[in-house]
XYZ file of N, CA and C in Angstrom:
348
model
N -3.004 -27.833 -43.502
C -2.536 -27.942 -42.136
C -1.627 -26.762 -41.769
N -0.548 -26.473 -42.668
C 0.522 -25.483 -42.505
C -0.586 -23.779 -42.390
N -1.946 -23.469 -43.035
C -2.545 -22.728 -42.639
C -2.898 -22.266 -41.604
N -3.233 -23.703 -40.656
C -3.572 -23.251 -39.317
C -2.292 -22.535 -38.605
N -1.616 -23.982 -38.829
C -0.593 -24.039 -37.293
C -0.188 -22.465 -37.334
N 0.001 -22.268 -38.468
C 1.329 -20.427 -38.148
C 0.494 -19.661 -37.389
N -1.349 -19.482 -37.824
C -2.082 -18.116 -37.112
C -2.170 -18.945 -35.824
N -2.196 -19.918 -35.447
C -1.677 -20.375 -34.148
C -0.737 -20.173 -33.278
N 0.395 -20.543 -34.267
C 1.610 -20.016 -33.610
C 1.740 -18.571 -33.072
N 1.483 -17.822 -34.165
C 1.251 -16.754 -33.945
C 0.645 -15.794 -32.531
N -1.168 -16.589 -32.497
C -1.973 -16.264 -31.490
C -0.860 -16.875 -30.158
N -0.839 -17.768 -30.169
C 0.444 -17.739 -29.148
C 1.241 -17.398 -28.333
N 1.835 -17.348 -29.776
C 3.038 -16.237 -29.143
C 2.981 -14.967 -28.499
N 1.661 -14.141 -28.978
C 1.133 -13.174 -28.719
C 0.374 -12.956 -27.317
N -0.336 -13.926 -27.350
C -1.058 -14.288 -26.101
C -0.006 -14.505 -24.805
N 1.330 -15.199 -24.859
C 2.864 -15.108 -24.155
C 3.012 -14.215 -23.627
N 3.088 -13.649 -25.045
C 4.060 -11.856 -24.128
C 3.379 -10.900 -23.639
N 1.835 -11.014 -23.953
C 1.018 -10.011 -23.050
C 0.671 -10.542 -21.988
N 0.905 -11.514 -21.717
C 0.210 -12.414 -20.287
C 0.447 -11.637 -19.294
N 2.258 -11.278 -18.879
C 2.416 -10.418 -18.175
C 2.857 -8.644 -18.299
N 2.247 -8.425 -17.692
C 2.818 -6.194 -18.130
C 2.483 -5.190 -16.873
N 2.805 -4.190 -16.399
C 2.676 -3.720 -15.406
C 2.766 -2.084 -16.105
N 2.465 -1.230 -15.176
C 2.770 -0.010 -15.047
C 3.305 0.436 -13.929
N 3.916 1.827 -13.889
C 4.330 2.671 -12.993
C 3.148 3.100 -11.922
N 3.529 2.935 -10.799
C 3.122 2.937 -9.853
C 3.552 3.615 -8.518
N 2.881 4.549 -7.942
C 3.132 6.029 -6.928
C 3.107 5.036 -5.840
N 3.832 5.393 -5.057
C 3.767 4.513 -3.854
C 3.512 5.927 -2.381
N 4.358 6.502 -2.648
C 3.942 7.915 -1.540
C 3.536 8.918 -2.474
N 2.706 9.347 -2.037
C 1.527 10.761 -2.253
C 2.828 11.854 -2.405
N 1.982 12.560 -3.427
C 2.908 14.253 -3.578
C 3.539 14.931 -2.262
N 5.001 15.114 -1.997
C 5.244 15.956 -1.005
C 4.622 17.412 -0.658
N 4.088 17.837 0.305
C 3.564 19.452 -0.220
C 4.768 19.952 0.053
N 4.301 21.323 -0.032
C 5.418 22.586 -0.375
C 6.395 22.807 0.798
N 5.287 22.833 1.938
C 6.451 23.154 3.100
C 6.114 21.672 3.891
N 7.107 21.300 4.475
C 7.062 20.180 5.257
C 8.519 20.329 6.378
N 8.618 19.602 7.737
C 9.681 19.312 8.589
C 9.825 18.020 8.366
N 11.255 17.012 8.559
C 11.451 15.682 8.229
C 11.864 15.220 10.127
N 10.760 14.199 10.149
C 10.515 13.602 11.773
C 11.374 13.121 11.766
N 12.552 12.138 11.024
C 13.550 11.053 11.516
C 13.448 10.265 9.801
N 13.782 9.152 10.443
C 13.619 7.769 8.916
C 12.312 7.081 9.491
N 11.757 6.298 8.618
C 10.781 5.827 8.809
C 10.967 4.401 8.133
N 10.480 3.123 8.692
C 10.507 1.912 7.868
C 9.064 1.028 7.943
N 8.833 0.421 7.331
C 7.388 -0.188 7.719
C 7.639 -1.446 6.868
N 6.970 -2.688 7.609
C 7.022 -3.934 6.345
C 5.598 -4.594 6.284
N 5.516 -5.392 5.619
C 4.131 -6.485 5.283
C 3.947 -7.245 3.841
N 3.414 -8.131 4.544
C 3.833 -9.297 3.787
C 2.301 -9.940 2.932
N 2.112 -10.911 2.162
C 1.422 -11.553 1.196
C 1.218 -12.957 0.857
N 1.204 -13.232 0.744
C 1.060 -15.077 0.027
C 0.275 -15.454 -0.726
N 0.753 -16.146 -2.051
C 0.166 -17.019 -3.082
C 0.257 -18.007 -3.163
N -0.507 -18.925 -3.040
C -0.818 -20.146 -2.998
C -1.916 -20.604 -3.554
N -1.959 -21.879 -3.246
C -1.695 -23.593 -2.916
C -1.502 -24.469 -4.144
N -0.886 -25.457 -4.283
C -0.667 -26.332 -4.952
C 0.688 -26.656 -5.659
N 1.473 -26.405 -6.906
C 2.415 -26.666 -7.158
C 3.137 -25.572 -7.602
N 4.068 -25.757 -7.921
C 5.068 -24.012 -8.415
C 4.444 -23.386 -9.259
N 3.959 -24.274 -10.491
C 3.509 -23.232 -11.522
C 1.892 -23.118 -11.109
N 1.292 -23.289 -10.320
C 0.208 -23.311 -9.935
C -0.664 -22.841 -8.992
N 0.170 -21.857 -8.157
C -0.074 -20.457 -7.233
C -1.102 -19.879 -7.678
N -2.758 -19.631 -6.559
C -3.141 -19.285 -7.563
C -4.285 -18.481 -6.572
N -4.119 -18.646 -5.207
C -4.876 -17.635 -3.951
C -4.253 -17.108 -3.081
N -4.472 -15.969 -3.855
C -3.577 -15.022 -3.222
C -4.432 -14.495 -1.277
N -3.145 -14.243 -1.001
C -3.599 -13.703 0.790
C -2.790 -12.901 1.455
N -3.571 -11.391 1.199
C -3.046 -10.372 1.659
C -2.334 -10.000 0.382
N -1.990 -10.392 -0.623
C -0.835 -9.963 -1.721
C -1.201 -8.334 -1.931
N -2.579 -8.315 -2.378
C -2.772 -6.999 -3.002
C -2.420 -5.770 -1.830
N -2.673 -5.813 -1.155
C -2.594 -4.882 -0.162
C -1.054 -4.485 0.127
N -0.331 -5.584 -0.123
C 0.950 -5.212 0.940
C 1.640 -3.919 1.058
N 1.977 -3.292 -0.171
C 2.543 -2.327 -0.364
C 1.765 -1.020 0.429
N 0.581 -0.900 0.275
C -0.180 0.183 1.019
C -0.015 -0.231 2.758
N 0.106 -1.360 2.978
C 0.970 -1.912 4.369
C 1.468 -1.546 4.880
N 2.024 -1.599 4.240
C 4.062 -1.231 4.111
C 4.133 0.491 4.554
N 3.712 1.070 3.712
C 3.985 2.884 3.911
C 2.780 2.863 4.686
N 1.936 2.383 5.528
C 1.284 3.041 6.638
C 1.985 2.543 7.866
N 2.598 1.323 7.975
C 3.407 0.655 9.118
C 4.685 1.661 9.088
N 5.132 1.984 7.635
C 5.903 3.260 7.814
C 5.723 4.903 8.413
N 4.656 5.123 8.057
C 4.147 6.214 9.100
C 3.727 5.880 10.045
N 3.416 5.100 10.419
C 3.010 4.685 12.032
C 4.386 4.740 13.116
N 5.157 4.320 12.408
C 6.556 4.018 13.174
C 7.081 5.432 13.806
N 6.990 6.760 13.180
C 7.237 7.820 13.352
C 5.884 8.493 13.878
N 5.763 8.827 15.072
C 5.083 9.646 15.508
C 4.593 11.282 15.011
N 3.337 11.349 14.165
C 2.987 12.731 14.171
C 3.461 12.636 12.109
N 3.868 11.452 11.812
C 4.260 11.344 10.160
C 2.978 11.488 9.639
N 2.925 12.356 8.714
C 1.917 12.707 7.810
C 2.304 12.096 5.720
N 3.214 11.671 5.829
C 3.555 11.296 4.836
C 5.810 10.675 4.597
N 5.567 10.318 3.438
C 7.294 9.949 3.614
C 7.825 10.579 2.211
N 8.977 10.971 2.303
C 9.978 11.543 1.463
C 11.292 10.691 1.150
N 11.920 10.370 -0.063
C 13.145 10.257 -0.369
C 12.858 7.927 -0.204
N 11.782 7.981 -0.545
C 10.986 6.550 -0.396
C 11.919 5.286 -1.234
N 11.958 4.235 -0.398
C 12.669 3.091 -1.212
C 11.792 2.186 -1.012
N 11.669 1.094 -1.879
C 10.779 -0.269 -1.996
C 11.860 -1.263 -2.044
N 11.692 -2.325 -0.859
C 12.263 -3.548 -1.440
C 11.340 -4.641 -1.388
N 11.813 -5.599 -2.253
C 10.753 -6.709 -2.002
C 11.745 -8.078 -1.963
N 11.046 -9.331 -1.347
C 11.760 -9.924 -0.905
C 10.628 -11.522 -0.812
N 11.383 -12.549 -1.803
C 10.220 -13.725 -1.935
C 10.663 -14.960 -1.334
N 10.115 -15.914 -0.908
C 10.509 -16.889 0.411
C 9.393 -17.737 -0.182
N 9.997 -19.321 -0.621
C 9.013 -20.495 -1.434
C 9.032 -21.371 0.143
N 7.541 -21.222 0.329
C 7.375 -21.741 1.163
C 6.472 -23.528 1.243
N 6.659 -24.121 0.457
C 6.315 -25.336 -0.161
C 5.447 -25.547 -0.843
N 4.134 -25.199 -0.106
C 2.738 -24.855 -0.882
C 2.274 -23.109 -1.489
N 3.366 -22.785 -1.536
C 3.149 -21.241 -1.704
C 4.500 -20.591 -1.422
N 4.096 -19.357 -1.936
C 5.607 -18.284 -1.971
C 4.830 -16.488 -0.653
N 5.554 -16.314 -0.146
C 5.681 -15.199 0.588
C 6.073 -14.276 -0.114
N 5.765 -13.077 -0.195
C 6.248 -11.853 -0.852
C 6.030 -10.507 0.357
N 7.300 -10.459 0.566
C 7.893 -9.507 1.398
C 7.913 -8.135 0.988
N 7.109 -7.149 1.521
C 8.083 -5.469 0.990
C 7.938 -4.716 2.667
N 9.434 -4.523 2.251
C 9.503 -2.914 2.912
C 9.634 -1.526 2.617
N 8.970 -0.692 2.922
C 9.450 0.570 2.529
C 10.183 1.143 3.755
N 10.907 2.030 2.894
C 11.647 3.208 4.264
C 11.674 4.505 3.401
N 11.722 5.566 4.099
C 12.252 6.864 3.545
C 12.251 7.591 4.864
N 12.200 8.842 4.595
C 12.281 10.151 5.575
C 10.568 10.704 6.166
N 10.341 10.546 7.329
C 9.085 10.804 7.496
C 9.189 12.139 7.716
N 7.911 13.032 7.241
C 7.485 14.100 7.180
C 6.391 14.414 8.005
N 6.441 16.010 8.349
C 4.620 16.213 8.836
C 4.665 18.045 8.109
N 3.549 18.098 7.333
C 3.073 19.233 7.029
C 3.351 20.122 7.648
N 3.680 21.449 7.080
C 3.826 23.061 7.839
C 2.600 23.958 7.215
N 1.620 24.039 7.900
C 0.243 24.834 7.715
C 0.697 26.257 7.805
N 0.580 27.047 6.357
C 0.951 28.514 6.744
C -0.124 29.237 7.400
């Protein structure tokens, strides 16, 4: 019996801690070389996972997208923005009974290209 349980335990435990993992992730594109800065720029959008119980969230709507949302509602806001500089992410979660909301905004410095 004591054979099994440990490579069990084991698989487990293992199976735990990889469940969740992420990487680094670009949110605004390379600044080019020459650029003018339009003003600040902010943009938001939002997500939801759901239905059923807390640990049991499990259709997502709109989630994946938000962030790419987010920094185009941010260049949109600034007229003639071709991209953003000096970029912040916040995010922001709201349990909404049958599901949770996941909030981001970005802001930074909007830019537009200088064509030599």
């Amino acid at each position: 019996m004591r054979k099994i349980v440990l490579p069990l335990a084991a698989a487990a435990t293992l199976l735990i801690l990889s469940g969740c993992s992420s990487h680094n992730v670009t949110i605004a594109p390379k600044q080019p070389k020459k650029y003018e800065v339009l003003g600040k720029a902010e943009g938001s959008a939002s997500g939801s996972l759901g239905v059923l119980g807390t640990a049991y969230y499990f259709i997502p709507m709109g989630l994946n997208s938000r962030t790419e949302r987010a920094y185009d509602n941010a260049l949109k806001s600034v007229p003639g923005a071709t991209g953003l500089v000096n970029v912040t992410y916040q995010e922001d979660w709201l349990w909404w009974i049958i599901g949770t909301s996941k909030d981001v905004t970005i802001k930074g410095d909007a830019i537009r290209e200088i064509k030599e």
